[in-house]
CSV table of C-alpha atoms in Angstrom, one decimal:
chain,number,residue,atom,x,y,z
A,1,UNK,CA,-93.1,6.0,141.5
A,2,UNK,CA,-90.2,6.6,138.9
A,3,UNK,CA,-92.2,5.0,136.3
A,4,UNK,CA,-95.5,7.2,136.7
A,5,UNK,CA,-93.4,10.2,137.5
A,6,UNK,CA,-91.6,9.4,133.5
A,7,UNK,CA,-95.4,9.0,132.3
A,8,UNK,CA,-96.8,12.2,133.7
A,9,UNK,CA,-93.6,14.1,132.0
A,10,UNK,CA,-94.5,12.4,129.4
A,11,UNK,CA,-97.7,13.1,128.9
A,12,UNK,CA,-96.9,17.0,130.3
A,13,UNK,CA,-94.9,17.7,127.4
A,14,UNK,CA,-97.1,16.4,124.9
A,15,UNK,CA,-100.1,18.5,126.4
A,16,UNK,CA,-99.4,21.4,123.5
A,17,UNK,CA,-100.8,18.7,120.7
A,18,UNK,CA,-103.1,17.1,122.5
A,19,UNK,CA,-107.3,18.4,123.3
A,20,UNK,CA,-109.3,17.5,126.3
A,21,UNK,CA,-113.4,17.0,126.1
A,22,UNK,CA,-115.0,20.5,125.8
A,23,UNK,CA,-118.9,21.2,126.1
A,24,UNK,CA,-120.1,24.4,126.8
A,25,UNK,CA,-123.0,24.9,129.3
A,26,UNK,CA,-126.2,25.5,127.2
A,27,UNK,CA,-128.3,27.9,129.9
A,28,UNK,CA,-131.1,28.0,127.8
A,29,UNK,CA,-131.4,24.6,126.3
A,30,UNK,CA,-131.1,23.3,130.3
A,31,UNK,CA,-133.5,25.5,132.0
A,32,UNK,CA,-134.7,22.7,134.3
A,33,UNK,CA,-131.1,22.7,135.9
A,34,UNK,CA,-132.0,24.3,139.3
A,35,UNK,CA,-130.5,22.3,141.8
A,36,UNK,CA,-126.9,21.5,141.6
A,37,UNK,CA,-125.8,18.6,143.2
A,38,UNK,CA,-121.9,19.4,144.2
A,39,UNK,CA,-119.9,15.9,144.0
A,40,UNK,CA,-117.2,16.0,147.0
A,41,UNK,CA,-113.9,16.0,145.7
A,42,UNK,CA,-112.0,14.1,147.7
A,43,UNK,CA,-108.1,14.9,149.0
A,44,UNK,CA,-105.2,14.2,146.3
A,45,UNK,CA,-103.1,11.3,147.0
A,46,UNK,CA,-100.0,13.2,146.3
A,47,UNK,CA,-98.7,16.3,145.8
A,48,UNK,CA,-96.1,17.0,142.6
A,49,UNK,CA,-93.7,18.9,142.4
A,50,UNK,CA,-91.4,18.9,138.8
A,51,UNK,CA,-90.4,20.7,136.2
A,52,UNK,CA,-91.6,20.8,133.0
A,53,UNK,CA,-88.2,21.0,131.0
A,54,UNK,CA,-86.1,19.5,133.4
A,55,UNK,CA,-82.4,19.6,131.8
A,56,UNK,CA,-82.1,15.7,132.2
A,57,UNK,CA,-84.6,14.7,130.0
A,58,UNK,CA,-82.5,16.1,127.0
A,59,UNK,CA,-80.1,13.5,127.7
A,60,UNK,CA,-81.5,9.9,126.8
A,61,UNK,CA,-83.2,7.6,129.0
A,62,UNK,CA,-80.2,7.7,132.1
A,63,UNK,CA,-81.2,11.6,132.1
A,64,UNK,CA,-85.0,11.0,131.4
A,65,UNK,CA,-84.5,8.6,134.9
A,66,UNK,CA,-82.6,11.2,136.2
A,67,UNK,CA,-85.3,14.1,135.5
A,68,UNK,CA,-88.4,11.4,136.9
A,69,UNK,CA,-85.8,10.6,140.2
A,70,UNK,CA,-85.6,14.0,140.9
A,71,UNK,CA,-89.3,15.2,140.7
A,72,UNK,CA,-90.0,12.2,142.8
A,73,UNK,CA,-87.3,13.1,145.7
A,74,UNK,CA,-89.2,16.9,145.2
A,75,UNK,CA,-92.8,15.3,145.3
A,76,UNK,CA,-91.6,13.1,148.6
A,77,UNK,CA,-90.3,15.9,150.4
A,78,UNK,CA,-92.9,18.6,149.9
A,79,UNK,CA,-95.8,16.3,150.6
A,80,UNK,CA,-94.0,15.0,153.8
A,81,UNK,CA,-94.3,18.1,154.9
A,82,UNK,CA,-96.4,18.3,158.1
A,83,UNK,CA,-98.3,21.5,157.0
A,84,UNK,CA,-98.8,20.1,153.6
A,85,UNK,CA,-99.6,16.1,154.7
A,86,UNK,CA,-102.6,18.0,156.8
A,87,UNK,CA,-104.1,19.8,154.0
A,88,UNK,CA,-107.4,18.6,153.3
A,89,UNK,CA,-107.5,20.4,149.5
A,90,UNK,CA,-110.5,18.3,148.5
A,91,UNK,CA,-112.3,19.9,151.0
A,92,UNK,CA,-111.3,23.2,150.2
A,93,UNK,CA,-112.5,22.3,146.7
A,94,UNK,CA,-115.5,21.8,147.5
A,95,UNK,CA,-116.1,24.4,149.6
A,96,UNK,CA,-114.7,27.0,146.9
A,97,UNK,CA,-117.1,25.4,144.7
A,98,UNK,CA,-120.6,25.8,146.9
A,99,UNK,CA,-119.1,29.5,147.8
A,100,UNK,CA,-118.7,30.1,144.2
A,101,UNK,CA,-122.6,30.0,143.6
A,102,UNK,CA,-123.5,32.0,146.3
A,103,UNK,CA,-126.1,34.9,144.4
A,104,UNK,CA,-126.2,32.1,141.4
A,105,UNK,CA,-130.3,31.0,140.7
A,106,UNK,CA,-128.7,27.7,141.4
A,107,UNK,CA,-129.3,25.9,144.6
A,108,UNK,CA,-126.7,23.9,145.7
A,109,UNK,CA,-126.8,20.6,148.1
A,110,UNK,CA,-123.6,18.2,148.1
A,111,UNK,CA,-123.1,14.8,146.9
A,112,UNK,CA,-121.1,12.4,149.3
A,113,UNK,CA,-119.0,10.7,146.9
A,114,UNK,CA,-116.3,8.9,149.1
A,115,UNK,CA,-113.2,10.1,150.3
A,116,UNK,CA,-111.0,7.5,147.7
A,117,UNK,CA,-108.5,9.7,146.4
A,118,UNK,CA,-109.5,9.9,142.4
A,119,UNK,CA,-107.8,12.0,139.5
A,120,UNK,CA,-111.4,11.0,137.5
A,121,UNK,CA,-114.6,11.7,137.6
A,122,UNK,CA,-117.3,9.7,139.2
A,123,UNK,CA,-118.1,6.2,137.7
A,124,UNK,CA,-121.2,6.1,139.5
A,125,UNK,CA,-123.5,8.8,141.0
A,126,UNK,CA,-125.4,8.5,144.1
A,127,UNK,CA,-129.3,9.0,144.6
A,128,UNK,CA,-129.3,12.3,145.4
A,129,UNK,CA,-132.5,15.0,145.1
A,130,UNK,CA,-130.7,17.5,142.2
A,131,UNK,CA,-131.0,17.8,138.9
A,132,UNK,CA,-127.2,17.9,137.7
A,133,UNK,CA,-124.1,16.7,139.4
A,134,UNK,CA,-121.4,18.9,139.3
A,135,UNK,CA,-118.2,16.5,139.3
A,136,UNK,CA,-114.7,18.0,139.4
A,137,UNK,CA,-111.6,16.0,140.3
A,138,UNK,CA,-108.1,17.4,141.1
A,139,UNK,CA,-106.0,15.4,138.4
A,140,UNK,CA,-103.0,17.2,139.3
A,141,UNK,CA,-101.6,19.0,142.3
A,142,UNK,CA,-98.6,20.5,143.5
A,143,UNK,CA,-96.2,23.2,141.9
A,144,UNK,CA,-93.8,23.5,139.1
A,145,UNK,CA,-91.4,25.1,137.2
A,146,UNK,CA,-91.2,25.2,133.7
A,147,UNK,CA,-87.3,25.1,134.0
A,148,UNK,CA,-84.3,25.1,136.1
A,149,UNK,CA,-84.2,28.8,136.3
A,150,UNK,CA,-87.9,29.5,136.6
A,151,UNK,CA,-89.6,30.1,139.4
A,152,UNK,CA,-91.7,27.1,140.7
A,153,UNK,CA,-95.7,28.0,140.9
A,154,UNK,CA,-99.2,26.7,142.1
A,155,UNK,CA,-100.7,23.9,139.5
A,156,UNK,CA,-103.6,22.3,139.4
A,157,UNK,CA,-105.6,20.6,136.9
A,158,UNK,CA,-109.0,20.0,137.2
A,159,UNK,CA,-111.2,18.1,135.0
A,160,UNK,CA,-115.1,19.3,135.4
A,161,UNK,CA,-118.6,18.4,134.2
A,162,UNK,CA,-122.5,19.0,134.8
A,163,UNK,CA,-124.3,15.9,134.1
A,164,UNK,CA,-127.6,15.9,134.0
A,165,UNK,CA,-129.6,13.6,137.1
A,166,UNK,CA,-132.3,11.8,134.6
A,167,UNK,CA,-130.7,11.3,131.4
A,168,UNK,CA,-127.0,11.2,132.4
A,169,UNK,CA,-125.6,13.0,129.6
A,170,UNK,CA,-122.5,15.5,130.4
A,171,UNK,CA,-124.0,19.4,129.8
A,172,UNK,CA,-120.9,20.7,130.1
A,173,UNK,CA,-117.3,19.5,130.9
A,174,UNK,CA,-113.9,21.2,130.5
A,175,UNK,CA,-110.6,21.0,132.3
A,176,UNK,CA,-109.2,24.3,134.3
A,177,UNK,CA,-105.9,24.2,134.1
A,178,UNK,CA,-103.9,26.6,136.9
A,179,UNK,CA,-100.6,26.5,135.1
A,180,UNK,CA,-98.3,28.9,133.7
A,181,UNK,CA,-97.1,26.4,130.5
A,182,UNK,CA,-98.7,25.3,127.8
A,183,UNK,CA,-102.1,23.6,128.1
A,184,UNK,CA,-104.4,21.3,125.8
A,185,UNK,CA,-106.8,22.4,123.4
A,186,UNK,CA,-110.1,22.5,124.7
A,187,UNK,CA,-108.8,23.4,128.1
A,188,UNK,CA,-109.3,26.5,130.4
A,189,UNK,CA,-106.0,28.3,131.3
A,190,UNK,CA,-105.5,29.6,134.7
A,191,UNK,CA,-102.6,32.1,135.2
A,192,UNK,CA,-101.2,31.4,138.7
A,193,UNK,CA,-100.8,34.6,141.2
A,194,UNK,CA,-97.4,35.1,141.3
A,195,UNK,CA,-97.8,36.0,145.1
A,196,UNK,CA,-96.9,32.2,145.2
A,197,UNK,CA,-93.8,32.1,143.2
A,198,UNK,CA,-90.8,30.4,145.2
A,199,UNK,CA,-87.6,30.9,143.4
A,200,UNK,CA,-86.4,27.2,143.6
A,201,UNK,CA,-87.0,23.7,145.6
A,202,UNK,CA,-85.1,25.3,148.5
A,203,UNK,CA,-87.6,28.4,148.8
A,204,UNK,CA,-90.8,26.0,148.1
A,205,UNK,CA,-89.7,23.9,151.2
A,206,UNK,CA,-89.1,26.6,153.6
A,207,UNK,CA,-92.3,27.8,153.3
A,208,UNK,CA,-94.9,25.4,153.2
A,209,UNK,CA,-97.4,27.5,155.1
A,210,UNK,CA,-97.2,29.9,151.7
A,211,UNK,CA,-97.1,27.3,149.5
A,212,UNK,CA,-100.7,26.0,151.0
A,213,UNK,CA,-102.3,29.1,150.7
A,214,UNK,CA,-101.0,29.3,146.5
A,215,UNK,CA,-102.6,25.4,146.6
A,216,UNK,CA,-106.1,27.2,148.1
A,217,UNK,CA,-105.8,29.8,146.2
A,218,UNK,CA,-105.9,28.0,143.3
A,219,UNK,CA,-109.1,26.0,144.3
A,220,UNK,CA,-111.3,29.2,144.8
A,221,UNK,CA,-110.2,30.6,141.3
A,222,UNK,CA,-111.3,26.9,139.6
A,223,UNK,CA,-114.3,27.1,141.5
A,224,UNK,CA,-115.1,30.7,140.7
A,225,UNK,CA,-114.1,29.9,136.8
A,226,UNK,CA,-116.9,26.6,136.6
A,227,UNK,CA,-119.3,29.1,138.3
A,228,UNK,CA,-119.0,31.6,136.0
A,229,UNK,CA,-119.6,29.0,132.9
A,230,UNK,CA,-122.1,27.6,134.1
A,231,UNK,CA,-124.5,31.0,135.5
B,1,UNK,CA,-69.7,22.4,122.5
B,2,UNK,CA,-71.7,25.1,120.2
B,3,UNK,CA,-74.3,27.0,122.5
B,4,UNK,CA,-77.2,27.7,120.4
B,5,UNK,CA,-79.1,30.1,122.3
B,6,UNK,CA,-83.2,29.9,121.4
B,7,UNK,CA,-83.4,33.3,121.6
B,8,UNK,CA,-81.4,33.9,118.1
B,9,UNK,CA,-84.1,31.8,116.5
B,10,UNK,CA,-87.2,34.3,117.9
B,11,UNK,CA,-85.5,37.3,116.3
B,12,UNK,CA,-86.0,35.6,113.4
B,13,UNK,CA,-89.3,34.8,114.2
B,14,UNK,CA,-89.8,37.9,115.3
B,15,UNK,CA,-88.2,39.7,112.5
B,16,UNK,CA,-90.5,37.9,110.1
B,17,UNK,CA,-93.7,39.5,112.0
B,18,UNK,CA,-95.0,42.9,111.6
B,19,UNK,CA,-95.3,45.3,114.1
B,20,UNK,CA,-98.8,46.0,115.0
B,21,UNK,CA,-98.7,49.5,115.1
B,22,UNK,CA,-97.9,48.8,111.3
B,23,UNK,CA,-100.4,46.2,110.8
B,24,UNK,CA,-103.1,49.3,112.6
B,25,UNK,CA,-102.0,51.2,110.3
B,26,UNK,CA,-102.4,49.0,107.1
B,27,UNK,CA,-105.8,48.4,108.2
B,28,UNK,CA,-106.7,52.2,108.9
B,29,UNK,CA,-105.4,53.1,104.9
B,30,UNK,CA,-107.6,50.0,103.8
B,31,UNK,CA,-110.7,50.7,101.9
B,32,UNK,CA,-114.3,50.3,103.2
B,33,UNK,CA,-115.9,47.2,101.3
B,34,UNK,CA,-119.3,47.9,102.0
B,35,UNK,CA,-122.0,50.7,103.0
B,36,UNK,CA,-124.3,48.1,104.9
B,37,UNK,CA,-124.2,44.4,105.8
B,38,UNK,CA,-126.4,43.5,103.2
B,39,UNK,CA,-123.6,44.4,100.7
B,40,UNK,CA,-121.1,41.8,102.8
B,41,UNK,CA,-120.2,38.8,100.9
B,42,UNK,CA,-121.4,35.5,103.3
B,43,UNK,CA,-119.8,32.4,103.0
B,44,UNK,CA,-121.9,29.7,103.8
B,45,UNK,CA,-121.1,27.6,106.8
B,46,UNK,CA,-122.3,24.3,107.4
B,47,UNK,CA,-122.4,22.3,110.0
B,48,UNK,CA,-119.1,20.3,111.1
B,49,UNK,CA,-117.4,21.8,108.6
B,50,UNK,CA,-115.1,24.1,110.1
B,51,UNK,CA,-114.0,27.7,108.3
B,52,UNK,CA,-110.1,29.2,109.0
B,53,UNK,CA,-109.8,32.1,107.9
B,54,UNK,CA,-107.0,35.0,107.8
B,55,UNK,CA,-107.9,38.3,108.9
B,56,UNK,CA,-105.4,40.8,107.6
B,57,UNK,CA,-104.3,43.3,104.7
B,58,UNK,CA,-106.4,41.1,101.9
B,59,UNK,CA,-109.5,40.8,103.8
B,60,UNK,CA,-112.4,43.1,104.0
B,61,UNK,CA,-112.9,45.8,106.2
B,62,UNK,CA,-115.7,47.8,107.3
B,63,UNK,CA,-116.5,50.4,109.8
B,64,UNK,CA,-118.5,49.2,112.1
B,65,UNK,CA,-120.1,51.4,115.2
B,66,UNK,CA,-117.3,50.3,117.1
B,67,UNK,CA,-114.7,51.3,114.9
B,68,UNK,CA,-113.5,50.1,111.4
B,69,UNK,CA,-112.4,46.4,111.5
B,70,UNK,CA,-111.3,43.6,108.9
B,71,UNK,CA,-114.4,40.7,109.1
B,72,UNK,CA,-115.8,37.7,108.6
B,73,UNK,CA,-118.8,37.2,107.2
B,74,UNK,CA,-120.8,33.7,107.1
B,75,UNK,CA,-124.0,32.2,106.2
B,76,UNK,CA,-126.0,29.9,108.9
B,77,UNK,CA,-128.1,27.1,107.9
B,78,UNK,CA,-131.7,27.3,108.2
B,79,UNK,CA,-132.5,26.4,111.7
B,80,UNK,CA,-133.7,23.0,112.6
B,81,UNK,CA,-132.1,22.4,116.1
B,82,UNK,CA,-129.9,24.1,118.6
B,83,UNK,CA,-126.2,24.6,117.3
B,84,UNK,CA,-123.3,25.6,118.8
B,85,UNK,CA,-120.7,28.0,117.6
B,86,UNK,CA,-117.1,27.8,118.3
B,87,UNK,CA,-114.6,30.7,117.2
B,88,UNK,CA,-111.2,30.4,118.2
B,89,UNK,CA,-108.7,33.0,117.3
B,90,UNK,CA,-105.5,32.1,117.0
B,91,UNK,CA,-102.5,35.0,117.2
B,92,UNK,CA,-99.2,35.8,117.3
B,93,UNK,CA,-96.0,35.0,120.2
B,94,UNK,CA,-92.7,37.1,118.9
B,95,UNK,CA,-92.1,39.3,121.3
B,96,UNK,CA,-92.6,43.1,122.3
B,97,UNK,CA,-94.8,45.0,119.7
B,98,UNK,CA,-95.1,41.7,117.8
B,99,UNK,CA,-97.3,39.9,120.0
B,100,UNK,CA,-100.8,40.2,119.2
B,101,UNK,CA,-104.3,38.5,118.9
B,102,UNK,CA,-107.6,39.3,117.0
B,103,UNK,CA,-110.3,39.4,120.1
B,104,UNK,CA,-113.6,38.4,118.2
B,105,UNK,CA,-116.8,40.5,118.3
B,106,UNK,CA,-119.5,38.1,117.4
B,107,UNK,CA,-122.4,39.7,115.5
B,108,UNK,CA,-125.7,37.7,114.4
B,109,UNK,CA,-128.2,39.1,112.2
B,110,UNK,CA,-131.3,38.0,110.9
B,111,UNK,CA,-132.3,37.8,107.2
B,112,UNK,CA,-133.2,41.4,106.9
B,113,UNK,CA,-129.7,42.2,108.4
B,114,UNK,CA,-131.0,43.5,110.8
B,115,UNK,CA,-128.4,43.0,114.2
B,116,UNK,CA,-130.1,40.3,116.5
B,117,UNK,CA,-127.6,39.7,118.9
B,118,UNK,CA,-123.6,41.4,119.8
B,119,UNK,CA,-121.1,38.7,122.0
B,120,UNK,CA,-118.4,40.9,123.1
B,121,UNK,CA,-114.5,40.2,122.7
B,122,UNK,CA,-114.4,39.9,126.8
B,123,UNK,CA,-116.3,36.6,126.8
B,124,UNK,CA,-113.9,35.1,125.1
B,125,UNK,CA,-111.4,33.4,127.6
B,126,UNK,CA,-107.5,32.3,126.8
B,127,UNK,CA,-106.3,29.2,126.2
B,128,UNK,CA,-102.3,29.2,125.9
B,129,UNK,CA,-100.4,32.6,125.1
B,130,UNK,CA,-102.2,34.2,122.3
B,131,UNK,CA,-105.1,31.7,121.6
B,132,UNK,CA,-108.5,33.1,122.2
B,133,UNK,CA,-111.9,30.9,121.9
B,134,UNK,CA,-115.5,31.4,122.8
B,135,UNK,CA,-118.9,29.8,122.0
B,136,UNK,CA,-122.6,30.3,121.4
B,137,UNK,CA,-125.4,28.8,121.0
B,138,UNK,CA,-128.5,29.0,118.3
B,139,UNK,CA,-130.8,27.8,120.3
B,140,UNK,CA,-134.7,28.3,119.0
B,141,UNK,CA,-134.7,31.7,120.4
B,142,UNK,CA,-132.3,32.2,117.6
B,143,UNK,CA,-133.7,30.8,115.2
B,144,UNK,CA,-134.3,34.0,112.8
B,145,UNK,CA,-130.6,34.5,113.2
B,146,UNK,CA,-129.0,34.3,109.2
B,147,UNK,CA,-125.7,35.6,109.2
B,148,UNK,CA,-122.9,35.6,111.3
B,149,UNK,CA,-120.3,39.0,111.3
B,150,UNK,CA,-116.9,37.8,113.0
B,151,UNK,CA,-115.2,41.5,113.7
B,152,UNK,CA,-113.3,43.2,116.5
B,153,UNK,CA,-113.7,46.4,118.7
B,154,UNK,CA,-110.2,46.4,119.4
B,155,UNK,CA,-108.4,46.9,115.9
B,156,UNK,CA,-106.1,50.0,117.1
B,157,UNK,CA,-104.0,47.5,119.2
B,158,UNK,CA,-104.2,49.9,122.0
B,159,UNK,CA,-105.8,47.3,124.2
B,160,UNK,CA,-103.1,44.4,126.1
B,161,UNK,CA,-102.4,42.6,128.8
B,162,UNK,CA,-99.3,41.2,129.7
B,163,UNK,CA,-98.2,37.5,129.7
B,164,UNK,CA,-96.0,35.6,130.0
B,165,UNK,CA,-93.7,33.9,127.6
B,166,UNK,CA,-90.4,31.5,127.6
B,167,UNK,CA,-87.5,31.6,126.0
B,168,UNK,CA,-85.7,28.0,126.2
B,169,UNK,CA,-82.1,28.0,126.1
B,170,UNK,CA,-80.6,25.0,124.0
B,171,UNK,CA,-77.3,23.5,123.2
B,172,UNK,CA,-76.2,21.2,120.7
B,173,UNK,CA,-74.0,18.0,121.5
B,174,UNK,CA,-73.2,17.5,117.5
B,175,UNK,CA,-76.6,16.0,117.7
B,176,UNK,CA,-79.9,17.7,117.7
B,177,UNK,CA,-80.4,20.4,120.3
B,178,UNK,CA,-81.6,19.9,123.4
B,179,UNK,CA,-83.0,21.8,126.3
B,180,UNK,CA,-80.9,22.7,129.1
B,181,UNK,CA,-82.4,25.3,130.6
B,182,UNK,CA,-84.6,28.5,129.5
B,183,UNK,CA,-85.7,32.1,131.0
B,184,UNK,CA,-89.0,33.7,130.9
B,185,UNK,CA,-90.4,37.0,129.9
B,186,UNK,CA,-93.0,39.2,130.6
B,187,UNK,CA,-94.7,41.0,127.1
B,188,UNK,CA,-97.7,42.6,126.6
B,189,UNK,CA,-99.9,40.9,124.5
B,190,UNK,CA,-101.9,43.3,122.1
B,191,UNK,CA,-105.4,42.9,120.9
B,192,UNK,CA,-104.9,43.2,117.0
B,193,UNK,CA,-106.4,43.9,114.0
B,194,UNK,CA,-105.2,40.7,112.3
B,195,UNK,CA,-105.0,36.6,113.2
B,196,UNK,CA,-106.2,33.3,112.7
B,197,UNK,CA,-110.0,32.3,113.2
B,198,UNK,CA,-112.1,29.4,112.8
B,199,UNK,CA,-115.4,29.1,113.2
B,200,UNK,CA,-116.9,26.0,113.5
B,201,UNK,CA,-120.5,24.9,113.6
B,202,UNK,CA,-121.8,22.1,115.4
B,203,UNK,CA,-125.5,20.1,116.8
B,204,UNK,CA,-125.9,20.6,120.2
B,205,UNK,CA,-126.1,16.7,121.4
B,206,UNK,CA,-125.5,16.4,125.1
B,207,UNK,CA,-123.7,12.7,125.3
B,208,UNK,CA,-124.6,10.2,127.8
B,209,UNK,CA,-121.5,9.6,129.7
B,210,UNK,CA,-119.0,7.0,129.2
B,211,UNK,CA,-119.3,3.7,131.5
């Protein structure tokens, strides 16, 4: 746990210089796109909670250990929580994401993907009567601060793309990020509602009820962001 | 121990970037370059060969029906296949009055210069602070489509939004400094006359996905 925790800070504050994949959704060149074929995103296996400059990791590796131990005593707690350990966000995904093209000229059916938590996309599509896959995953979940003093806020980052049924090539892909710190190139940023701001770790854990509905939240304003790229 | 407190070095930052009321204003006492487009000087673009350029006091303004603007003006290739056009507009973080971003207006127009097609600065959607980037396609629909006008509607900075932006606090151990802690602040972020864009122009070739 310390390890992956050290990786994902890792990787966190080297998000500024890095890009994800971006394709923008050709409407025109994709007419025959009509049916959408919504991939289930299954539930996250954890959820984080961090922060992005915690004042550890200025002090060598001991602090760097220090900063992982203490995101992974945070990530522990919250997700132990009994309001948060029966979330089902995946579902909520994937129901913000069929609401979202209500009124679109897409029809939408969904794809049964499994349950298996993943932070990727699909190796493997079912045989399924659409002509695209929409395939989002929920790569990262939980809340954060971006330091000691900062309020800690909804984030979730979610890698997306359309994928065409026949030819398997990705029309359009992207990852939303719902964060309030810095995000790769190529990447969609997210500004989370500040209705969900919790001062500190103390004020995140005594209201898990309000820190759900920031996690849902954040789901339907993914959903309705792919939507809008896509119509 | 010697605090060194970030926020010293954005004043510095900050006192290095012009206001932009005063930048508005620069702009406003600028000359016209042109009476039409078809007097605009277009730099050719080619494909995956992507074009930064400045927009500020040494670049050309005009005044377009939305209001006079410094531009961009670029030549397409002759259309064989669908292309996609990415803009990305890259502006300014140093605080209140200071912080500012060029929204592109996206103009196409065929080789009569006649307008073929307007994208508006809304579509474009933010990426970090002050980074802007939108894209469009040329797809055979398009295909008169010669010249591409990169200009904004919102020159006289009056248009914002707020955002939000940290200050880290650092100290220094007789080493390099380090991050202890850091504060965030809430400044309006104004939609300039002046920033960094790059236009880039690409094939459109769906890839097959990655086993």
């Amino acid at each position: 746990m310390t390890a992956r925790h050290l990786v994902a800070l890792a990787a966190i504050a080297l998000s500024a210089c890095v890009s994800v994949p971006n394709q923008p959704y050709n409407k025109a060149a994709n007419v025959h796109v009509k049916k959408i074929g919504v991939v289930t995103v299954p539930n996250p296996a954890e959820y984080q909670v961090g922060m992005l400059h915690h004042p550890g990791e200025g002090f060598g590796l001991i602090g760097g250990l220090i900063a992982a131990g203490d995101a992974s005593s945070k990530t522990k707690t919250f997700s132990g929580q009994e309001v948060v350990h029966r979330v089902e966000l995946g579902k909520e995904m994937t129901a913000a994401l069929t609401e979202a093209f209500d009124g679109s000229p897409f029809q939408v059916v969904l794809v049964d993907a499994g349950a298996a938590p993943r932070t990727e996309f699909v190796k493997d599509y079912p045989g399924a009567e659409c002509d695209a896959f929409l395939d989002v995953a929920i790569a990262q979940v939980g809340y954060r601060a971006q330091y000691a003093s900062t309020p800690y806020l909804p984030l979730l980052f979610a890698p997306v793309r359309l994928v065409d049924a026949r030819s398997k090539t990705v029309l359009y892909t992207t990852e939303v990020f719902m964060t309030d710190g810095p995000i790769p190139k190529g990447g969609i940023q997210l500004v989370p509602d500040t209705t969900y701001a919790f001062n500190d770790f103390d004020a995140l854990k005594r209201d898990p009820d309000k820190a759900v509905m920031g996690l849902k939240d954040a789901t339907r304003r993914i959903a309705k962001q792919i939507a809008s790229d896509l119509k | 121990m010697r605090t060194l407190l970030a926020v010293a070095a954005s004043a510095m930052l900050t006192a290095c970037v012009t206001p932009v009321r005063e930048v508005t204003s620069m702009l406003q006492q600028t000359p016209v370059c042109c009476t039409g487009y078809g007097e605009f000087k277009y730099i050719p673009l080619e494909i995956d060969k992507p074009r930064s350029v400045r927009l500020a006091k040494e670049s050309p303004a005009f005044a377009f029906d939305s209001g006079k603007s410094y531009f961009y003006a670029a030549r397409l290739p002759p259309y064989s296949s669908p292309l996609l056009l990415t803009i990305e507009s890259e502006g300014v973080v140093a605080g209140e009055d200071r912080t500012s971003v060029f929204r592109p207006e996206v103009m196409f127009l065929d080789d009569q210069y006649r307008v073929t097609r307007r994208i508006a600065g809304e579509t474009f959607k933010r990426s970090n602070t002050a980074m802007l980037s939108g894209a469009v396609f040329i797809n055979s629909d398009n295909a008169a489509e010669a010249y591409v006008v990169i200009f904004t509607r919102t020159a006289n900075g009056g248009d914002r939004e707020m955002v939000k932006t940290f200050t880290p606090h650092m100290i220094s151990l007789g080493g390099p400094a380090i991050t202890v802690n850091g504060s965030e602040n809430a400044v309006s972020l104004s939609y300039g006359p002046s920033g960094l864009v790059t236009l880039a122009l690409h094939k459109y070739e769906p890839q097959r996905i990655a086993k």
